[in-house]
XYZ file of C-alpha atoms in Angstrom:
389
model
C 13.304 -22.370 34.974
C 13.190 -21.637 31.268
C 10.490 -19.322 30.026
C 7.881 -20.633 27.667
C 8.099 -19.347 24.112
C 5.894 -16.383 23.362
C 2.767 -17.456 21.415
C 2.018 -14.992 18.641
C -0.924 -15.540 16.335
C -0.931 -13.613 13.058
C -3.965 -13.415 10.801
C -3.718 -11.813 7.363
C -5.951 -11.945 4.311
C -3.789 -11.427 1.191
C -0.236 -11.448 -0.186
C 0.750 -7.990 1.014
C -0.323 -8.812 4.525
C 1.718 -12.078 4.260
C 4.767 -10.029 3.392
C 4.272 -7.631 6.356
C 3.596 -10.544 8.714
C 6.739 -12.347 7.636
C 8.845 -9.235 8.323
C 7.218 -8.954 11.739
C 7.786 -12.695 12.500
C 11.490 -12.390 11.498
C 11.911 -9.258 13.629
C 10.282 -11.068 16.636
C 12.596 -13.982 16.205
C 15.513 -11.544 16.061
C 14.569 -10.091 19.436
C 13.580 -13.446 21.181
C 15.699 -15.998 19.405
C 14.378 -18.894 17.294
C 13.213 -20.849 20.380
C 11.681 -17.745 22.098
C 8.541 -17.435 19.932
C 6.137 -19.600 18.109
C 3.555 -18.617 15.550
C 0.052 -19.659 14.545
C -2.654 -18.274 12.400
C -3.447 -17.609 8.735
C -0.887 -16.608 6.219
C 0.852 -17.459 2.930
C 4.168 -18.803 1.744
C 6.344 -16.089 3.400
C 4.823 -16.537 6.822
C 5.015 -20.277 6.551
C 8.762 -19.912 5.903
C 8.948 -18.131 9.193
C 7.397 -21.001 11.006
C 3.631 -20.316 10.841
C 1.490 -23.229 9.782
C -1.580 -21.647 8.195
C -5.010 -22.974 9.201
C -6.013 -22.915 5.466
C -4.741 -21.560 2.151
C -4.661 -17.774 1.894
C -6.480 -18.005 -1.464
C -9.682 -19.036 0.363
C -10.058 -15.459 1.709
C -8.095 -13.213 -0.668
C -10.912 -11.167 -2.215
C -11.092 -7.659 -3.605
C -13.640 -5.012 -4.594
C -17.309 -4.688 -3.730
C -18.775 -7.759 -5.491
C -16.303 -10.634 -4.888
C -16.701 -10.648 -1.033
C -20.440 -11.085 -1.490
C -20.008 -13.994 -3.897
C -17.557 -15.736 -1.529
C -19.490 -14.903 1.708
C -20.260 -18.515 2.761
C -16.620 -19.440 2.508
C -15.507 -16.236 4.360
C -17.914 -16.840 7.193
C -16.822 -20.458 7.579
C -13.137 -19.458 7.645
C -13.796 -16.593 10.217
C -15.459 -19.138 12.588
C -12.582 -21.708 12.050
C -9.979 -19.016 12.757
C -11.728 -17.728 15.850
C -12.156 -21.213 17.291
C -8.501 -21.945 16.713
C -7.380 -18.812 18.467
C -9.625 -19.412 21.451
C -8.369 -22.960 21.792
C -4.635 -21.880 21.508
C -5.003 -18.840 23.877
C -1.890 -17.093 22.484
C -0.107 -14.147 24.201
C -1.036 -11.736 21.463
C -3.156 -11.608 18.308
C -1.938 -9.514 15.297
C -4.395 -8.938 12.444
C -2.931 -7.504 9.242
C -4.882 -5.522 6.751
C -7.906 -7.155 4.893
C -10.309 -5.744 7.393
C -13.423 -7.455 6.021
C -11.867 -10.727 7.191
C -9.385 -9.893 9.931
C -11.640 -7.475 11.867
C -14.494 -9.994 11.836
C -12.097 -12.420 13.531
C -10.883 -9.780 16.044
C -14.393 -8.772 17.131
C -15.380 -12.367 17.795
C -12.203 -13.170 19.609
C -12.546 -10.130 21.834
C -15.913 -11.388 23.027
C -14.585 -14.780 23.826
C -11.046 -13.818 25.153
C -11.571 -10.222 26.443
C -8.049 -9.997 27.875
C -6.163 -11.109 24.834
C -4.211 -8.163 23.319
C -5.105 -7.447 19.711
C -2.803 -5.441 17.502
C -3.990 -4.239 14.093
C -1.072 -3.918 11.572
C -2.074 -1.535 8.723
C -4.820 0.883 9.636
C -7.956 0.782 7.527
C -8.350 4.034 5.633
C -10.487 5.669 8.183
C -9.203 9.082 7.034
C -10.581 8.500 3.485
C -13.880 6.704 3.970
C -16.083 5.231 6.706
C -14.509 7.341 9.533
C -16.829 5.734 12.010
C -14.776 2.597 11.846
C -12.059 4.194 14.002
C -14.318 4.537 17.066
C -15.795 1.069 16.560
C -12.304 -0.443 16.379
C -11.529 0.881 19.879
C -13.815 -1.884 21.255
C -11.716 -4.817 19.918
C -8.218 -3.389 18.992
C -5.639 -2.402 21.596
C -3.074 -0.831 19.278
C -2.880 0.104 15.578
C 0.412 -0.015 13.696
C 0.321 2.607 10.965
C 2.150 2.644 7.686
C 1.577 6.312 7.087
C 2.745 9.146 9.334
C -0.585 11.042 9.407
C -2.684 8.047 10.629
C -2.050 8.395 14.358
C -3.463 11.817 14.333
C -6.454 10.607 12.291
C -7.288 7.905 14.865
C -6.855 10.408 17.694
C -9.233 12.779 16.039
C -11.810 10.049 15.217
C -11.692 8.393 18.630
C -9.939 5.256 17.409
C -7.509 2.936 19.345
C -3.966 4.090 20.294
C -2.028 4.292 17.092
C 1.710 4.376 16.369
C 3.487 5.074 13.110
C 5.932 2.245 12.377
C 6.766 3.027 8.762
C 5.792 1.892 5.274
C 7.767 -1.116 3.880
C 8.748 0.990 0.864
C 10.896 3.133 3.305
C 13.322 0.096 3.349
C 13.549 0.136 -0.453
C 14.404 3.878 -0.841
C 18.015 3.134 -1.661
C 17.018 0.707 -4.267
C 14.451 3.107 -5.803
C 16.606 6.287 -5.735
C 20.183 4.990 -5.875
C 22.890 7.399 -4.789
C 21.719 10.359 -6.973
C 20.568 13.507 -5.046
C 17.084 14.872 -5.441
C 18.330 17.844 -7.330
C 20.320 15.775 -9.898
C 20.687 17.110 -13.367
C 18.226 15.783 -15.923
C 19.387 13.245 -18.506
C 19.684 14.579 -22.072
C 17.065 13.711 -23.353
C 15.199 13.181 -20.096
C 13.750 9.795 -19.216
C 9.964 9.608 -18.877
C 8.233 6.642 -17.168
C 4.696 5.567 -18.137
C 3.073 3.488 -15.366
C -0.512 2.592 -16.354
C -1.108 0.172 -13.338
C -0.999 -3.509 -12.808
C -4.664 -4.371 -12.877
C -6.478 -5.110 -16.115
C -9.123 -2.469 -15.465
C -6.384 0.166 -14.900
C -4.443 -0.742 -18.021
C -7.614 -0.910 -20.156
C -8.788 2.607 -19.125
C -5.470 4.363 -19.057
C -3.245 2.943 -21.794
C -4.851 4.884 -24.699
C -4.960 8.106 -22.754
C -1.264 7.710 -21.816
C -0.470 7.110 -25.485
C -2.311 10.310 -26.508
C -0.543 12.211 -23.816
C 2.877 11.101 -25.118
C 1.796 12.110 -28.617
C 0.857 15.599 -27.464
C 4.323 16.006 -25.766
C 6.018 14.906 -28.906
C 3.986 17.325 -31.096
C 4.835 20.152 -28.726
C 8.539 19.563 -29.666
C 9.595 17.898 -26.348
C 12.319 15.223 -26.607
C 12.441 12.304 -24.187
C 13.207 8.662 -23.757
C 10.091 6.715 -22.834
C 10.222 3.587 -20.588
C 7.226 1.528 -19.394
C 7.737 -0.980 -16.432
C 5.072 -3.649 -17.123
C 3.776 -6.124 -14.558
C 4.613 -9.541 -16.001
C 0.983 -10.704 -16.106
C 0.096 -7.508 -18.101
C 3.043 -7.454 -20.510
C 1.280 -9.042 -23.504
C -1.780 -6.681 -23.135
C 0.459 -3.627 -22.759
C 2.771 -4.621 -25.684
C -0.334 -4.882 -27.959
C -1.788 -1.609 -26.541
C 1.345 0.490 -27.173
C 1.918 -0.726 -30.721
C 0.163 2.411 -32.104
C 1.831 4.924 -29.782
C 3.607 7.771 -31.646
C 6.573 7.235 -29.382
C 7.429 3.608 -28.742
C 8.267 2.890 -25.062
C 11.020 0.517 -23.898
C 9.029 -2.159 -21.985
C 10.813 -3.399 -18.927
C 9.689 -6.350 -16.854
C 10.641 -7.730 -13.473
C 11.482 -6.077 -10.181
C 15.190 -5.449 -10.850
C 14.437 -3.830 -14.189
C 11.726 -1.707 -12.610
C 13.930 -0.490 -9.866
C 16.620 0.429 -12.447
C 14.039 2.373 -14.530
C 13.042 4.298 -11.371
C 16.637 5.191 -10.671
C 17.139 6.467 -14.156
C 13.800 8.404 -14.498
C 13.432 12.086 -14.616
C 9.573 12.303 -14.655
C 6.600 9.940 -14.691
C 2.960 9.601 -15.755
C 1.368 7.204 -13.288
C -1.848 5.538 -12.334
C -2.986 6.409 -8.783
C -1.809 3.893 -6.172
C 1.168 2.805 -4.153
C 3.388 3.557 -7.173
C 2.973 7.311 -6.472
C 4.794 6.781 -3.087
C 7.454 4.664 -4.839
C 8.108 7.500 -7.250
C 8.257 10.084 -4.453
C 10.820 8.006 -2.562
C 12.753 7.603 -5.783
C 12.703 11.384 -6.318
C 10.818 11.272 -9.651
C 8.430 14.190 -10.305
C 5.119 12.865 -11.562
C 1.559 13.525 -12.761
C -1.061 11.067 -11.480
C -4.119 9.891 -13.404
C -6.999 7.562 -12.693
C -10.391 6.379 -14.173
C -12.805 3.902 -12.765
C -16.259 2.829 -14.036
C -19.166 5.205 -13.844
C -20.739 3.056 -11.023
C -17.559 2.890 -8.994
C -17.082 6.674 -9.399
C -20.622 7.396 -8.108
C -20.031 5.217 -5.113
C -16.682 6.686 -4.318
C -17.901 10.210 -4.575
C -20.474 9.507 -1.852
C -18.108 7.640 0.450
C -14.578 9.125 0.075
C -13.685 12.136 2.195
C -9.935 12.314 1.587
C -8.745 15.528 -0.080
C -6.483 13.649 -2.447
C -6.081 10.151 -4.148
C -2.318 10.498 -4.154
C -0.462 9.084 -1.091
C 2.378 11.566 -1.150
C -0.152 14.462 -1.167
C -1.837 12.963 1.836
C 1.572 12.668 3.716
C 2.290 16.244 2.871
C -1.102 17.684 3.710
C -1.205 19.513 0.387
C -1.741 18.699 -3.293
C 1.853 19.127 -4.357
C 1.475 16.448 -7.095
C -1.024 17.139 -9.916
C -3.756 14.517 -10.095
C -6.373 14.114 -12.792
C -9.327 11.799 -11.991
C -12.319 10.670 -14.027
C -13.442 13.425 -16.428
C -10.300 15.411 -15.738
C -8.190 12.509 -16.921
C -7.596 13.705 -20.461
C -4.575 13.732 -22.629
C -4.717 17.482 -22.947
C -4.627 18.116 -19.185
C -1.995 15.425 -18.530
C 0.330 16.741 -21.189
C 0.048 20.304 -19.922
C 1.009 19.196 -16.388
C 3.611 16.720 -17.464
C 5.564 18.894 -20.012
C 7.112 21.282 -17.368
C 8.465 18.256 -15.316
C 10.761 17.424 -18.306
C 12.888 20.544 -17.743
C 14.352 22.427 -14.912
C 11.228 24.492 -14.031
C 9.514 25.855 -10.872
C 7.002 22.968 -11.068
C 9.720 20.387 -11.131
C 11.739 22.018 -8.275
C 8.533 22.255 -6.115
C 7.933 18.554 -6.399
C 11.554 17.821 -5.432
C 11.247 19.995 -2.327
C 8.058 18.161 -1.423
C 9.930 14.775 -1.717
C 12.547 16.091 0.805
C 9.731 16.709 3.250
C 8.264 13.233 2.676
C 11.683 11.751 3.395
C 11.679 13.550 6.850
C 8.082 12.688 7.653
C 8.464 8.963 6.819
C 11.744 8.483 8.701
C 11.765 5.636 11.095
C 14.728 6.649 13.298
C 17.185 3.853 12.476
C 14.702 1.049 13.000
C 13.049 -0.787 10.134
C 9.219 -0.845 10.020
C 9.328 -4.507 10.972
C 11.588 -3.842 13.967
C 9.262 -1.002 15.138
C 6.208 -3.215 14.750
C 7.872 -6.119 16.703
C 8.769 -3.816 19.606
C 5.095 -2.688 19.945
C 3.703 -6.213 19.548
C 6.062 -7.534 22.200
C 5.110 -4.741 24.517
C 1.421 -5.639 24.055
C 1.989 -9.320 24.670
C 3.880 -8.660 27.879
C 1.446 -5.991 29.075
C -1.610 -8.273 29.370
C -2.526 -11.896 29.298
C -5.306 -13.881 27.750
């Protein structure tokens, strides 16, 4: 007698989760065959291409920051209830929640009360190591397994009393060859060296950092340093950035689009970057960097009270040491940025120390021949087969 297809429900809350979910769905189909698995839940265009018919548009619940979730609260509550009711009615073999904890964890908690034996897997750990560490212990009541993108997260959950947690790998690991190309970490610098400026993709980041980055470039030029300047611009920010760099003392070459960005990373010798995922992209590309960030005074006050992480830079957290200079808030000045960035444009001890750190990151983020999606699929399949709803 043929076996019924495995029923996997995936619930995500934004585009990045949709991308991870689609990779997971494809990996599950790769293991079980097209007829061996069926999907339900909440997702975007990528998951729908893998066969998931979303209960409602992802835009209904894709919110960010502190204020927007409060403004959209009635819609979010209604969609949580709708999602929970649909999962209970479907009684899948496993539920996978992906990132967006304000929405996905609200769903998981309610599902656990109504279907206590349904395995729940959380793909992308909340940042319990950075703020609100008590979430880890609370998650243990409704999450059976956490799939971590960062190699230090399993130990953080163990220390904080969270659910079992396994490192599956960051999706950027799969892009390392595209980011770095075939050049070794200790490659010779270009003459003149290529400097990347990366002021972020959000309007608030670009607004706060663009003038400071321009002043930093001017200081480097006045110090007699020669370099070629490139600025990969998010398409939706290109017009704002083009206007903002018009007065820079060194005019950057603006590049737009993913292919052009990857080519810029492969050619770069150093970078000045906003804090965020781009720092991990640069580390995997083997590009020494200085990281800068500014938020509003109100946000800074909130973050100082809540955040416990020793660094705002992902590569530093992976290394367990502040190998990459970071300048936040009042320390984010052109003078300090230029002083840290200048030595990275030559063969110096500062540059060599970052390149050695990147080799360590390569080792720590290794996924042993499996892609992150394949690792995640293996654990989800084990969870589904280990318990029933």
